[in-house]
Short mmCIF file of C-alpha atoms in Angstrom, two decimals:
data_model
loop_
_atom_site.label_atom_id
_atom_site.label_comp_id
_atom_site.label_asym_id
_atom_site.label_seq_id
_atom_site.Cartn_x
_atom_site.Cartn_y
_atom_site.Cartn_z
CA PRO A 1 -0.07 -0.04 0.34
CA PRO A 2 1.05 3.29 -0.37
CA TRP A 3 0.90 3.89 2.55
CA GLU A 4 3.24 2.18 4.10
CA ARG A 5 6.01 3.36 1.24
CA ARG A 6 5.17 7.33 2.83
CA ASP A 7 9.69 7.62 2.41
CA ARG A 8 9.01 7.64 -1.35
CA PHE A 9 4.83 9.50 -1.88
CA GLY A 10 5.02 12.08 0.99
CA PHE A 11 2.68 11.59 4.06
CA LEU A 12 -0.26 13.35 3.11
CA ASN A 13 0.00 11.67 -0.94
CA ALA A 14 0.10 8.42 0.16
CA LEU A 15 -2.97 8.52 2.91
CA TYR A 16 -5.08 10.10 -0.34
CA LEU A 17 -3.89 7.11 -2.68
CA THR A 18 -4.31 4.42 0.28
CA ILE A 19 -7.70 5.86 0.63
CA LYS A 20 -8.36 6.00 -3.08
CA ASP A 21 -7.74 2.35 -4.08
CA VAL A 22 -9.08 1.29 -0.79
CA LEU A 23 -12.23 3.29 -1.26
CA ILE A 24 -12.09 2.68 -5.24
CA THR A 25 -10.67 -1.01 -5.98
CA PRO A 26 -10.55 -2.28 -2.68
CA GLY A 27 -10.48 -6.11 -4.62
CA SER A 28 -7.37 -5.10 -6.42
CA PHE A 29 -5.72 -2.95 -3.05
CA PHE A 30 -6.00 -5.64 -0.88
CA HIS A 31 -4.88 -9.16 -3.56
CA ARG A 32 -1.34 -6.82 -3.84
CA MET A 33 -1.78 -6.46 -0.15
CA PRO A 34 0.79 -7.82 2.08
CA SER A 35 -0.41 -9.68 5.14
CA GLN A 36 2.72 -10.42 6.81
CA VAL A 37 3.98 -7.42 7.57
CA GLY A 38 3.60 -6.36 10.93
CA LEU A 39 0.93 -3.83 12.52
CA VAL A 40 2.16 -1.45 13.29
CA GLN A 41 2.16 0.94 9.28
CA PRO A 42 -2.09 -0.24 8.91
CA LEU A 43 -2.72 0.60 12.67
CA LEU A 44 -1.02 3.77 12.17
CA PHE A 45 -2.88 4.46 8.83
CA ALA A 46 -6.72 4.19 11.32
CA VAL A 47 -5.32 5.88 13.91
CA VAL A 48 -4.59 9.27 11.45
CA LEU A 49 -8.55 8.79 10.01
CA GLY A 50 -9.77 7.90 13.55
CA VAL A 51 -8.42 10.57 15.42
CA LEU A 52 -9.60 12.56 11.36
CA ALA A 53 -12.69 11.92 12.12
CA THR A 54 -13.84 12.14 15.42
CA PHE A 55 -11.96 15.43 14.73
CA PHE A 56 -15.16 16.94 12.61
CA HIS A 57 -18.06 15.05 14.74
CA TRP A 58 -16.32 16.86 17.04
CA ILE A 59 -16.82 19.85 14.92
CA TYR A 60 -20.19 19.30 13.16
CA THR A 61 -21.45 18.55 17.37
CA LEU A 62 -19.39 22.47 18.12
CA ALA A 63 -21.25 24.15 15.30
CA GLY A 64 -24.76 21.88 15.55
CA SER A 65 -25.09 22.71 19.91
CA SER A 66 -24.46 26.95 18.60
CA LEU A 67 -27.76 26.17 16.86
CA GLN A 68 -29.55 25.36 20.02
CA MET A 69 -28.96 27.49 22.00
CA PHE A 70 -31.77 29.66 20.18
CA VAL A 71 -34.14 27.01 21.59
CA LYS A 72 -33.18 25.25 24.46
CA ASP A 73 -33.41 27.10 28.12
CA SER A 74 -30.22 25.55 29.84
CA LEU A 75 -27.00 26.00 28.44
CA SER A 76 -25.09 23.05 30.02
CA GLU A 77 -27.35 21.01 28.14
CA VAL A 78 -26.19 22.79 25.09
CA MET A 79 -22.74 22.03 25.86
CA LYS A 80 -23.59 17.70 26.57
CA ALA A 81 -22.58 16.51 23.35
CA PRO A 82 -19.66 19.22 21.99
CA ILE A 83 -17.87 17.68 25.66
CA PHE A 84 -18.99 14.35 25.55
CA ALA A 85 -17.32 14.83 21.21
CA PHE A 86 -14.45 16.24 22.01
CA PHE A 87 -13.55 13.97 24.55
CA ASN A 88 -13.92 11.13 22.34
CA PHE A 89 -11.65 13.93 20.11
CA LEU A 90 -8.74 13.16 22.92
CA PHE A 91 -8.99 9.20 23.18
CA SER A 92 -9.91 8.88 19.64
CA PRO A 93 -6.49 7.64 19.33
CA VAL A 94 -6.86 4.36 22.16
CA LEU A 95 -10.32 3.98 21.32
CA VAL A 96 -9.66 3.81 18.00
CA SER A 97 -6.64 1.29 18.46
CA ILE A 98 -8.79 -1.01 21.08
CA GLY A 99 -11.39 -0.70 18.08
CA ILE A 100 -9.76 -2.22 15.51
CA PHE A 101 -8.20 -4.91 17.48
CA PHE A 102 -11.50 -5.97 18.60
CA GLN A 103 -13.01 -5.78 15.15
CA ALA A 104 -10.34 -7.55 13.72
CA GLY A 105 -10.51 -10.38 16.38
CA LEU A 106 -13.66 -11.07 16.17
CA ILE A 107 -14.29 -11.09 12.77
CA HIS A 108 -11.38 -12.87 12.90
CA LEU A 109 -12.06 -15.70 15.32
CA MET A 110 -16.12 -15.97 12.96
CA LEU A 111 -13.19 -16.42 10.06
CA MET A 112 -12.05 -19.72 12.11
CA MET A 113 -15.25 -20.72 12.97
CA LEU A 114 -16.03 -20.84 8.49
CA GLY A 115 -12.42 -22.46 8.11
CA GLY A 116 -11.83 -19.50 5.93
CA ASN A 117 -8.63 -17.79 8.07
CA ARG A 118 -5.94 -19.06 5.56
CA LEU A 119 -2.97 -15.92 6.13
CA GLY A 120 -3.85 -15.60 9.99
CA PHE A 121 -5.09 -12.75 11.87
CA GLU A 122 -2.67 -10.23 11.23
CA ALA A 123 -3.92 -10.65 7.42
CA THR A 124 -7.21 -9.80 9.10
CA PHE A 125 -5.90 -7.18 11.01
CA ARG A 126 -4.85 -5.23 7.97
CA VAL A 127 -8.15 -5.55 6.30
CA ALA A 128 -9.56 -4.25 9.21
CA ALA A 129 -7.26 -1.46 10.09
CA TYR A 130 -7.18 -0.39 6.07
CA SER A 131 -11.31 -0.95 5.67
CA GLU A 132 -11.03 2.00 8.16
CA ALA A 133 -10.35 4.42 4.94
CA THR A 134 -14.32 4.44 5.02
CA SER A 135 -14.22 6.86 7.60
CA VAL A 136 -14.03 9.96 5.40
CA LEU A 137 -17.04 9.25 4.67
CA LEU A 138 -17.81 10.19 8.20
CA MET A 139 -17.03 14.00 7.14
CA VAL A 140 -19.77 14.39 5.20
CA PRO A 141 -22.37 16.03 7.38
CA GLY A 142 -26.22 14.75 7.21
CA CYS A 143 -25.68 11.26 4.82
CA GLY A 144 -22.04 10.20 5.80
CA ALA A 145 -21.96 7.88 8.68
CA PRO A 146 -24.67 5.35 6.66
CA VAL A 147 -23.03 5.06 3.69
CA ALA A 148 -19.44 4.70 5.63
CA LEU A 149 -20.61 2.44 8.02
CA VAL A 150 -22.49 0.47 5.09
CA TRP A 151 -19.17 0.42 1.89
CA SER A 152 -17.02 -0.44 5.18
CA LEU A 153 -18.40 -3.76 5.62
CA VAL A 154 -18.20 -4.24 1.50
CA VAL A 155 -14.75 -3.22 1.09
CA THR A 156 -14.18 -5.36 4.90
CA VAL A 157 -15.72 -8.73 2.68
CA ILE A 158 -13.89 -7.96 -0.05
CA GLY A 159 -10.68 -7.73 1.83
CA LEU A 160 -11.43 -10.58 3.84
CA TYR A 161 -11.65 -12.84 0.51
CA SER A 162 -9.09 -11.18 -1.26
CA ILE A 163 -5.89 -11.51 1.25
CA HIS A 164 -7.68 -14.39 2.83
CA ASP A 165 -8.51 -16.19 -0.69
CA THR A 166 -11.65 -17.99 0.61
CA GLU A 167 -15.79 -17.64 -0.81
CA PRO A 168 -17.40 -14.86 -0.22
CA TRP A 169 -20.10 -16.02 1.69
CA LYS A 170 -17.34 -16.92 4.01
CA ALA A 171 -16.55 -12.88 3.93
CA VAL A 172 -19.91 -12.11 4.02
CA VAL A 173 -20.74 -14.33 7.47
CA ALA A 174 -18.55 -13.81 9.20
CA VAL A 175 -18.70 -9.65 8.99
CA VAL A 176 -22.30 -9.34 8.80
CA LEU A 177 -22.73 -11.78 12.55
CA PRO A 178 -20.81 -9.79 14.53
CA THR A 179 -22.16 -6.50 12.99
CA ILE A 180 -25.85 -7.70 14.06
CA ILE A 181 -24.95 -9.50 17.45
CA CYS A 182 -22.68 -5.76 18.28
CA LEU A 183 -26.24 -4.13 17.05
CA THR A 184 -28.79 -6.27 18.86
CA THR A 185 -26.66 -6.08 21.59
CA ILE A 186 -26.62 -2.13 22.03
CA GLY A 187 -29.86 -2.15 20.78
#
């Protein structure tokens, strides 16, 4: 991935090229991605994008709360969401790191149960981390979140069956089943 060759492309260009490859051509991106070169670079990519996405969420929350000041009576009620969003931004590197490891672990466990984990945990982790490229869609106000969620699931499925060379249905089950379980648990 261009991200892992930042010395050649430069930081911003490597970030852009990697995001573009993951969003537009995920099959070829994950098919040519090495699977046994470490967790640090993909984790750093996910953290950079996660911090950027939570920063924009904080800014949007501030903008929304400034509009709420006209209709709400209590300033403390208006400021709850921006303060929560600020702390989310502040701790986002840790939260993103934990989230990526948790997501990769759940998906890999499902792949193991289905017999689709040909290359091991590191390959699954790299797919989960680089799939974080879809978080740039969160920066689009309004419709960005649902589009990012759906495209993240699609990119992760494509990445899993491309890198593990498994059947697509196994990748779909490995991604969708934990998502459904997590959403029903939260709901």
